[in-house]
């Protein structure tokens, strides 16, 4: 569980193409997660990380 902004997130595998990032966000006053998702296009001509 990540509970501070400095941790952010990381990708465990190198990839290119279209990926979907998903996250379950829990709030202190609710036991049901808010499910987030986002399409990300990782292109070969993009920035090197």
PDB file of N, CA, C, O and CB in Angstrom:
ATOM      1  N   UNK A   1       0.848  -1.173   0.000  1.00  0.00           N
ATOM      2  CA  UNK A   1       0.000   0.000   0.000  1.00  0.00           C
ATOM      3  C   UNK A   1       0.891   1.233   0.000  1.00  0.00           C
ATOM      4  O   UNK A   1       1.851   1.312   0.766  1.00  0.00           O
ATOM      5  CB  UNK A   1      -0.963   0.000   1.218  1.00  0.00           C
ATOM      6  N   UNK A   2       0.576   2.179  -0.847  1.00  0.00           N
ATOM      7  CA  UNK A   2       1.287   3.452  -0.932  1.00  0.00           C
ATOM      8  C   UNK A   2       0.401   4.513  -0.299  1.00  0.00           C
ATOM      9  O   UNK A   2      -0.756   4.675  -0.688  1.00  0.00           O
ATOM     10  CB  UNK A   2       1.648   3.820  -2.420  1.00  0.00           C
ATOM     11  N   UNK A   3       0.940   5.231   0.672  1.00  0.00           N
ATOM     12  CA  UNK A   3       0.122   6.256   1.316  1.00  0.00           C
ATOM     13  C   UNK A   3       0.828   7.602   1.419  1.00  0.00           C
ATOM     14  O   UNK A   3       0.469   8.433   2.253  1.00  0.00           O
ATOM     15  CB  UNK A   3      -0.281   5.797   2.690  1.00  0.00           C
ATOM     16  N   UNK A   4       1.837   7.817   0.568  1.00  0.00           N
ATOM     17  CA  UNK A   4       2.473   9.122   0.526  1.00  0.00           C
ATOM     18  C   UNK A   4       2.768   9.476  -0.930  1.00  0.00           C
ATOM     19  O   UNK A   4       3.032   8.593  -1.746  1.00  0.00           O
ATOM     20  CB  UNK A   4       3.773   9.140   1.382  1.00  0.00           C
ATOM     21  N   UNK A   5       2.723  10.746  -1.248  1.00  0.00           N
ATOM     22  CA  UNK A   5       2.895  11.190  -2.637  1.00  0.00           C
ATOM     23  C   UNK A   5       4.294  10.944  -3.175  1.00  0.00           C
ATOM     24  O   UNK A   5       4.452  10.749  -4.380  1.00  0.00           O
ATOM     25  CB  UNK A   5       2.574  12.653  -2.748  1.00  0.00           C
ATOM     26  N   UNK A   6       5.302  10.946  -2.335  1.00  0.00           N
ATOM     27  CA  UNK A   6       6.677  10.786  -2.805  1.00  0.00           C
ATOM     28  C   UNK A   6       6.918   9.414  -3.420  1.00  0.00           C
ATOM     29  O   UNK A   6       7.809   9.271  -4.258  1.00  0.00           O
ATOM     30  CB  UNK A   6       7.645  11.011  -1.662  1.00  0.00           C
ATOM     31  N   UNK A   7       6.159   8.413  -3.031  1.00  0.00           N
ATOM     32  CA  UNK A   7       6.364   7.054  -3.536  1.00  0.00           C
ATOM     33  C   UNK A   7       5.967   6.909  -5.004  1.00  0.00           C
ATOM     34  O   UNK A   7       6.572   6.124  -5.734  1.00  0.00           O
ATOM     35  CB  UNK A   7       5.576   6.069  -2.698  1.00  0.00           C
ATOM     36  N   UNK A   8       4.969   7.650  -5.435  1.00  0.00           N
ATOM     37  CA  UNK A   8       4.461   7.597  -6.804  1.00  0.00           C
ATOM     38  C   UNK A   8       4.182   6.159  -7.214  1.00  0.00           C
ATOM     39  O   UNK A   8       3.520   5.435  -6.471  1.00  0.00           O
ATOM     40  CB  UNK A   8       5.456   8.243  -7.776  1.00  0.00           C
ATOM     41  N   UNK A   9       4.660   5.728  -8.359  1.00  0.00           N
ATOM     42  CA  UNK A   9       4.509   4.343  -8.803  1.00  0.00           C
ATOM     43  C   UNK A   9       5.668   4.025  -9.732  1.00  0.00           C
ATOM     44  O   UNK A   9       6.396   4.927 -10.145  1.00  0.00           O
ATOM     45  CB  UNK A   9       3.130   4.110  -9.516  1.00  0.00           C
ATOM     46  N   UNK A  10       5.844   2.774 -10.058  1.00  0.00           N
ATOM     47  CA  UNK A  10       6.893   2.403 -10.997  1.00  0.00           C
ATOM     48  C   UNK A  10       6.403   1.277 -11.894  1.00  0.00           C
ATOM     49  O   UNK A  10       5.530   0.493 -11.523  1.00  0.00           O
ATOM     50  CB  UNK A  10       8.175   1.985 -10.252  1.00  0.00           C
ATOM     51  N   UNK A  11       6.989   1.220 -13.082  1.00  0.00           N
ATOM     52  CA  UNK A  11       6.719   0.109 -13.982  1.00  0.00           C
ATOM     53  C   UNK A  11       7.788  -0.940 -13.746  1.00  0.00           C
ATOM     54  O   UNK A  11       8.972  -0.612 -13.661  1.00  0.00           O
ATOM     55  CB  UNK A  11       6.691   0.568 -15.479  1.00  0.00           C
ATOM     56  N   UNK A  12       7.391  -2.177 -13.641  1.00  0.00           N
ATOM     57  CA  UNK A  12       8.336  -3.250 -13.359  1.00  0.00           C
ATOM     58  C   UNK A  12       8.940  -3.847 -14.621  1.00  0.00           C
ATOM     59  O   UNK A  12       9.950  -4.546 -14.543  1.00  0.00           O
ATOM     60  CB  UNK A  12       7.657  -4.332 -12.566  1.00  0.00           C
ATOM     61  N   UNK A  13       8.351  -3.590 -15.774  1.00  0.00           N
ATOM     62  CA  UNK A  13       8.843  -4.125 -17.039  1.00  0.00           C
ATOM     63  C   UNK A  13       8.939  -3.002 -18.060  1.00  0.00           C
ATOM     64  O   UNK A  13       8.117  -2.087 -18.073  1.00  0.00           O
ATOM     65  CB  UNK A  13       7.926  -5.257 -17.558  1.00  0.00           C
ATOM     66  N   UNK A  14       9.957  -3.083 -18.917  1.00  0.00           N
ATOM     67  CA  UNK A  14      10.040  -2.142 -20.024  1.00  0.00           C
ATOM     68  C   UNK A  14       9.022  -2.543 -21.073  1.00  0.00           C
ATOM     69  O   UNK A  14       8.822  -3.729 -21.334  1.00  0.00           O
ATOM     70  CB  UNK A  14      11.473  -2.098 -20.625  1.00  0.00           C
ATOM     71  N   UNK A  15       8.379  -1.556 -21.672  1.00  0.00           N
ATOM     72  CA  UNK A  15       7.333  -1.862 -22.637  1.00  0.00           C
ATOM     73  C   UNK A  15       7.186  -0.713 -23.620  1.00  0.00           C
ATOM     74  O   UNK A  15       7.589   0.418 -23.345  1.00  0.00           O
ATOM     75  CB  UNK A  15       5.997  -2.140 -21.927  1.00  0.00           C
ATOM     76  N   UNK A  16       6.607  -1.018 -24.760  1.00  0.00           N
ATOM     77  CA  UNK A  16       6.174   0.029 -25.675  1.00  0.00           C
ATOM     78  C   UNK A  16       4.807  -0.368 -26.202  1.00  0.00           C
ATOM     79  O   UNK A  16       4.415  -1.533 -26.130  1.00  0.00           O
ATOM     80  CB  UNK A  16       7.202   0.243 -26.843  1.00  0.00           C
ATOM     81  N   UNK A  17       4.089   0.603 -26.729  1.00  0.00           N
ATOM     82  CA  UNK A  17       2.729   0.349 -27.182  1.00  0.00           C
ATOM     83  C   UNK A  17       1.730   0.924 -26.194  1.00  0.00           C
ATOM     84  O   UNK A  17       2.088   1.688 -25.297  1.00  0.00           O
ATOM     85  CB  UNK A  17       2.490  -1.153 -27.370  1.00  0.00           C
ATOM     86  N   UNK A  18       0.486   0.548 -26.372  1.00  0.00           N
ATOM     87  CA  UNK A  18      -0.573   1.051 -25.501  1.00  0.00           C
ATOM     88  C   UNK A  18      -0.668   0.199 -24.246  1.00  0.00           C
ATOM     89  O   UNK A  18      -0.751  -1.027 -24.320  1.00  0.00           O
ATOM     90  CB  UNK A  18      -1.922   1.071 -26.240  1.00  0.00           C
ATOM     91  N   UNK A  19      -0.655   0.846 -23.110  1.00  0.00           N
ATOM     92  CA  UNK A  19      -0.778   0.161 -21.822  1.00  0.00           C
ATOM     93  C   UNK A  19      -1.935   0.770 -21.047  1.00  0.00           C
ATOM     94  O   UNK A  19      -2.355   1.895 -21.319  1.00  0.00           O
ATOM     95  CB  UNK A  19       0.546   0.255 -21.004  1.00  0.00           C
ATOM     96  N   UNK A  20      -2.438   0.029 -20.097  1.00  0.00           N
ATOM     97  CA  UNK A  20      -3.480   0.528 -19.206  1.00  0.00           C
ATOM     98  C   UNK A  20      -2.930   0.492 -17.786  1.00  0.00           C
ATOM     99  O   UNK A  20      -2.511  -0.558 -17.300  1.00  0.00           O
ATOM    100  CB  UNK A  20      -4.802  -0.316 -19.330  1.00  0.00           C
ATOM    101  N   UNK A  21      -2.936   1.637 -17.132  1.00  0.00           N
ATOM    102  CA  UNK A  21      -2.523   1.734 -15.734  1.00  0.00           C
ATOM    103  C   UNK A  21      -3.791   1.705 -14.895  1.00  0.00           C
ATOM    104  O   UNK A  21      -4.726   2.460 -15.160  1.00  0.00           O
ATOM    105  CB  UNK A  21      -1.675   3.039 -15.459  1.00  0.00           C
ATOM    106  N   UNK A  22      -3.832   0.844 -13.887  1.00  0.00           N
ATOM    107  CA  UNK A  22      -5.005   0.744 -13.020  1.00  0.00           C
ATOM    108  C   UNK A  22      -4.588   0.949 -11.571  1.00  0.00           C
ATOM    109  O   UNK A  22      -3.471   0.610 -11.180  1.00  0.00           O
ATOM    110  CB  UNK A  22      -5.709  -0.624 -13.194  1.00  0.00           C
ATOM    111  N   UNK A  23      -5.492   1.502 -10.786  1.00  0.00           N
ATOM    112  CA  UNK A  23      -5.221   1.730  -9.366  1.00  0.00           C
ATOM    113  C   UNK A  23      -6.517   1.599  -8.579  1.00  0.00           C
ATOM    114  O   UNK A  23      -7.578   2.025  -9.035  1.00  0.00           O
ATOM    115  CB  UNK A  23      -4.581   3.126  -9.137  1.00  0.00           C
ATOM    116  N   UNK A  24      -6.422   1.015  -7.411  1.00  0.00           N
ATOM    117  CA  UNK A  24      -7.518   1.006  -6.447  1.00  0.00           C
ATOM    118  C   UNK A  24      -7.173   2.026  -5.373  1.00  0.00           C
ATOM    119  O   UNK A  24      -6.173   1.878  -4.671  1.00  0.00           O
ATOM    120  CB  UNK A  24      -7.748  -0.429  -5.831  1.00  0.00           C
ATOM    121  N   UNK A  25      -7.998   3.062  -5.242  1.00  0.00           N
ATOM    122  CA  UNK A  25      -7.755   4.135  -4.280  1.00  0.00           C
ATOM    123  C   UNK A  25      -8.727   3.961  -3.123  1.00  0.00           C
ATOM    124  O   UNK A  25      -9.941   3.927  -3.320  1.00  0.00           O
ATOM    125  CB  UNK A  25      -7.914   5.546  -4.942  1.00  0.00           C
ATOM    126  N   UNK A  26      -8.188   3.852  -1.921  1.00  0.00           N
ATOM    127  CA  UNK A  26      -9.008   3.699  -0.717  1.00  0.00           C
ATOM    128  C   UNK A  26      -8.995   4.998   0.078  1.00  0.00           C
ATOM    129  O   UNK A  26      -7.950   5.629   0.233  1.00  0.00           O
ATOM    130  CB  UNK A  26      -8.499   2.520   0.156  1.00  0.00           C
ATOM    131  N   UNK A  27     -10.151   5.390   0.578  1.00  0.00           N
ATOM    132  CA  UNK A  27     -10.277   6.553   1.440  1.00  0.00           C
ATOM    133  C   UNK A  27     -10.473   6.075   2.874  1.00  0.00           C
ATOM    134  O   UNK A  27     -10.997   4.986   3.106  1.00  0.00           O
ATOM    135  CB  UNK A  27     -11.455   7.465   0.986  1.00  0.00           C
ATOM    136  N   UNK A  28     -10.053   6.888   3.825  1.00  0.00           N
ATOM    137  CA  UNK A  28     -10.110   6.494   5.237  1.00  0.00           C
ATOM    138  C   UNK A  28     -11.528   6.195   5.714  1.00  0.00           C
ATOM    139  O   UNK A  28     -11.719   5.329   6.568  1.00  0.00           O
ATOM    140  CB  UNK A  28      -9.511   7.582   6.096  1.00  0.00           C
ATOM    141  N   UNK A  29     -12.517   6.894   5.180  1.00  0.00           N
ATOM    142  CA  UNK A  29     -13.887   6.732   5.675  1.00  0.00           C
ATOM    143  C   UNK A  29     -14.742   5.787   4.827  1.00  0.00           C
ATOM    144  O   UNK A  29     -15.963   5.760   4.984  1.00  0.00           O
ATOM    145  CB  UNK A  29     -14.555   8.075   5.740  1.00  0.00           C
ATOM    146  N   UNK A  30     -14.124   5.013   3.933  1.00  0.00           N
ATOM    147  CA  UNK A  30     -14.887   4.120   3.058  1.00  0.00           C
ATOM    148  C   UNK A  30     -14.097   2.838   2.831  1.00  0.00           C
ATOM    149  O   UNK A  30     -12.892   2.890   2.583  1.00  0.00           O
ATOM    150  CB  UNK A  30     -15.210   4.810   1.703  1.00  0.00           C
ATOM    151  N   UNK A  31     -14.758   1.694   2.912  1.00  0.00           N
ATOM    152  CA  UNK A  31     -14.048   0.431   2.715  1.00  0.00           C
ATOM    153  C   UNK A  31     -14.083  -0.040   1.262  1.00  0.00           C
ATOM    154  O   UNK A  31     -13.435  -1.031   0.925  1.00  0.00           O
ATOM    155  CB  UNK A  31     -14.641  -0.637   3.610  1.00  0.00           C
ATOM    156  N   UNK A  32     -14.824   0.647   0.399  1.00  0.00           N
ATOM    157  CA  UNK A  32     -14.869   0.304  -1.021  1.00  0.00           C
ATOM    158  C   UNK A  32     -13.862   1.162  -1.788  1.00  0.00           C
ATOM    159  O   UNK A  32     -13.819   2.377  -1.595  1.00  0.00           O
ATOM    160  CB  UNK A  32     -16.302   0.499  -1.592  1.00  0.00           C
ATOM    161  N   UNK A  33     -13.052   0.549  -2.657  1.00  0.00           N
ATOM    162  CA  UNK A  33     -12.064   1.342  -3.391  1.00  0.00           C
ATOM    163  C   UNK A  33     -12.688   2.105  -4.559  1.00  0.00           C
ATOM    164  O   UNK A  33     -13.698   1.688  -5.127  1.00  0.00           O
ATOM    165  CB  UNK A  33     -10.951   0.439  -3.905  1.00  0.00           C
ATOM    166  N   UNK A  34     -12.072   3.215  -4.898  1.00  0.00           N
ATOM    167  CA  UNK A  34     -12.368   3.929  -6.127  1.00  0.00           C
ATOM    168  C   UNK A  34     -11.403   3.370  -7.163  1.00  0.00           C
ATOM    169  O   UNK A  34     -10.189   3.465  -6.987  1.00  0.00           O
ATOM    170  CB  UNK A  34     -12.227   5.507  -5.959  1.00  0.00           C
ATOM    171  N   UNK A  35     -11.921   2.792  -8.233  1.00  0.00           N
ATOM    172  CA  UNK A  35     -11.072   2.156  -9.235  1.00  0.00           C
ATOM    173  C   UNK A  35     -10.802   3.140 -10.368  1.00  0.00           C
ATOM    174  O   UNK A  35     -11.726   3.635 -11.013  1.00  0.00           O
ATOM    175  CB  UNK A  35     -11.731   0.860  -9.780  1.00  0.00           C
ATOM    176  N   UNK A  36      -9.521   3.413 -10.597  1.00  0.00           N
ATOM    177  CA  UNK A  36      -9.097   4.341 -11.637  1.00  0.00           C
ATOM    178  C   UNK A  36      -8.366   3.571 -12.722  1.00  0.00           C
ATOM    179  O   UNK A  36      -7.702   2.575 -12.434  1.00  0.00           O
ATOM    180  CB  UNK A  36      -8.199   5.460 -11.057  1.00  0.00           C
ATOM    181  N   UNK A  37      -8.479   4.021 -13.971  1.00  0.00           N
ATOM    182  CA  UNK A  37      -7.681   3.452 -15.048  1.00  0.00           C
ATOM    183  C   UNK A  37      -7.388   4.527 -16.074  1.00  0.00           C
ATOM    184  O   UNK A  37      -8.135   5.495 -16.217  1.00  0.00           O
ATOM    185  CB  UNK A  37      -8.401   2.256 -15.703  1.00  0.00           C
ATOM    186  N   UNK A  38      -6.287   4.340 -16.784  1.00  0.00           N
ATOM    187  CA  UNK A  38      -5.849   5.334 -17.764  1.00  0.00           C
ATOM    188  C   UNK A  38      -5.066   4.640 -18.869  1.00  0.00           C
ATOM    189  O   UNK A  38      -4.181   3.830 -18.593  1.00  0.00           O
ATOM    190  CB  UNK A  38      -4.987   6.439 -17.093  1.00  0.00           C
ATOM    191  N   UNK A  39      -5.391   4.957 -20.127  1.00  0.00           N
ATOM    192  CA  UNK A  39      -4.607   4.471 -21.255  1.00  0.00           C
ATOM    193  C   UNK A  39      -3.353   5.325 -21.382  1.00  0.00           C
ATOM    194  O   UNK A  39      -3.421   6.550 -21.277  1.00  0.00           O
ATOM    195  CB  UNK A  39      -5.438   4.500 -22.574  1.00  0.00           C
ATOM    196  N   UNK A  40      -2.221   4.692 -21.603  1.00  0.00           N
ATOM    197  CA  UNK A  40      -0.960   5.403 -21.819  1.00  0.00           C
ATOM    198  C   UNK A  40      -0.310   4.810 -23.057  1.00  0.00           C
ATOM    199  O   UNK A  40      -0.151   3.593 -23.157  1.00  0.00           O
ATOM    200  CB  UNK A  40      -0.008   5.300 -20.568  1.00  0.00           C
ATOM    201  N   UNK A  41       0.065   5.663 -23.997  1.00  0.00           N
ATOM    202  CA  UNK A  41       0.722   5.214 -25.222  1.00  0.00           C
ATOM    203  C   UNK A  41       2.229   5.397 -25.055  1.00  0.00           C
ATOM    204  O   UNK A  41       2.729   6.521 -25.091  1.00  0.00           O
ATOM    205  CB  UNK A  41       0.194   5.999 -26.472  1.00  0.00           C
ATOM    206  N   UNK A  42       2.943   4.302 -24.875  1.00  0.00           N
ATOM    207  CA  UNK A  42       4.398   4.328 -24.732  1.00  0.00           C
ATOM    208  C   UNK A  42       5.003   4.106 -26.114  1.00  0.00           C
ATOM    209  O   UNK A  42       4.928   3.007 -26.664  1.00  0.00           O
ATOM    210  CB  UNK A  42       4.899   3.241 -23.706  1.00  0.00           C
ATOM    211  N   UNK A  43       5.603   5.156 -26.670  1.00  0.00           N
ATOM    212  CA  UNK A  43       6.113   5.085 -28.037  1.00  0.00           C
ATOM    213  C   UNK A  43       7.631   5.018 -28.045  1.00  0.00           C
ATOM    214  O   UNK A  43       8.294   5.541 -27.149  1.00  0.00           O
ATOM    215  CB  UNK A  43       5.635   6.288 -28.853  1.00  0.00           C
ATOM    216  N   UNK A  44       8.168   4.373 -29.059  1.00  0.00           N
ATOM    217  CA  UNK A  44       9.621   4.270 -29.193  1.00  0.00           C
ATOM    218  C   UNK A  44      10.271   5.627 -29.420  1.00  0.00           C
ATOM    219  O   UNK A  44      11.415   5.827 -29.012  1.00  0.00           O
ATOM    220  CB  UNK A  44       9.976   3.337 -30.335  1.00  0.00           C
ATOM    221  N   UNK A  45       9.574   6.571 -30.062  1.00  0.00           N
ATOM    222  CA  UNK A  45      10.156   7.885 -30.323  1.00  0.00           C
ATOM    223  C   UNK A  45       9.921   8.866 -29.173  1.00  0.00           C
ATOM    224  O   UNK A  45      10.211  10.055 -29.305  1.00  0.00           O
ATOM    225  CB  UNK A  45       9.585   8.456 -31.606  1.00  0.00           C
ATOM    226  N   UNK A  46       9.406   8.384 -28.063  1.00  0.00           N
ATOM    227  CA  UNK A  46       9.174   9.226 -26.888  1.00  0.00           C
ATOM    228  C   UNK A  46      10.452   9.447 -26.094  1.00  0.00           C
ATOM    229  O   UNK A  46      11.524   9.013 -26.515  1.00  0.00           O
ATOM    230  CB  UNK A  46       8.112   8.603 -25.994  1.00  0.00           C
ATOM    231  N   UNK A  47      10.354  10.111 -24.959  1.00  0.00           N
ATOM    232  CA  UNK A  47      11.541  10.397 -24.139  1.00  0.00           C
ATOM    233  C   UNK A  47      12.144   9.127 -23.553  1.00  0.00           C
ATOM    234  O   UNK A  47      11.426   8.177 -23.239  1.00  0.00           O
ATOM    235  CB  UNK A  47      11.184  11.362 -23.011  1.00  0.00           C
ATOM    236  N   UNK A  48      13.450   9.117 -23.410  1.00  0.00           N
ATOM    237  CA  UNK A  48      14.149   7.999 -22.785  1.00  0.00           C
ATOM    238  C   UNK A  48      14.089   8.157 -21.275  1.00  0.00           C
ATOM    239  O   UNK A  48      14.397   9.225 -20.746  1.00  0.00           O
ATOM    240  CB  UNK A  48      15.618   7.915 -23.271  1.00  0.00           C
ATOM    241  N   UNK A  49      13.696   7.106 -20.588  1.00  0.00           N
ATOM    242  CA  UNK A  49      13.623   7.154 -19.125  1.00  0.00           C
ATOM    243  C   UNK A  49      14.544   6.126 -18.517  1.00  0.00           C
ATOM    244  O   UNK A  49      14.621   6.013 -17.293  1.00  0.00           O
ATOM    245  CB  UNK A  49      12.191   6.925 -18.641  1.00  0.00           C
TER     246      UNK A  49
END
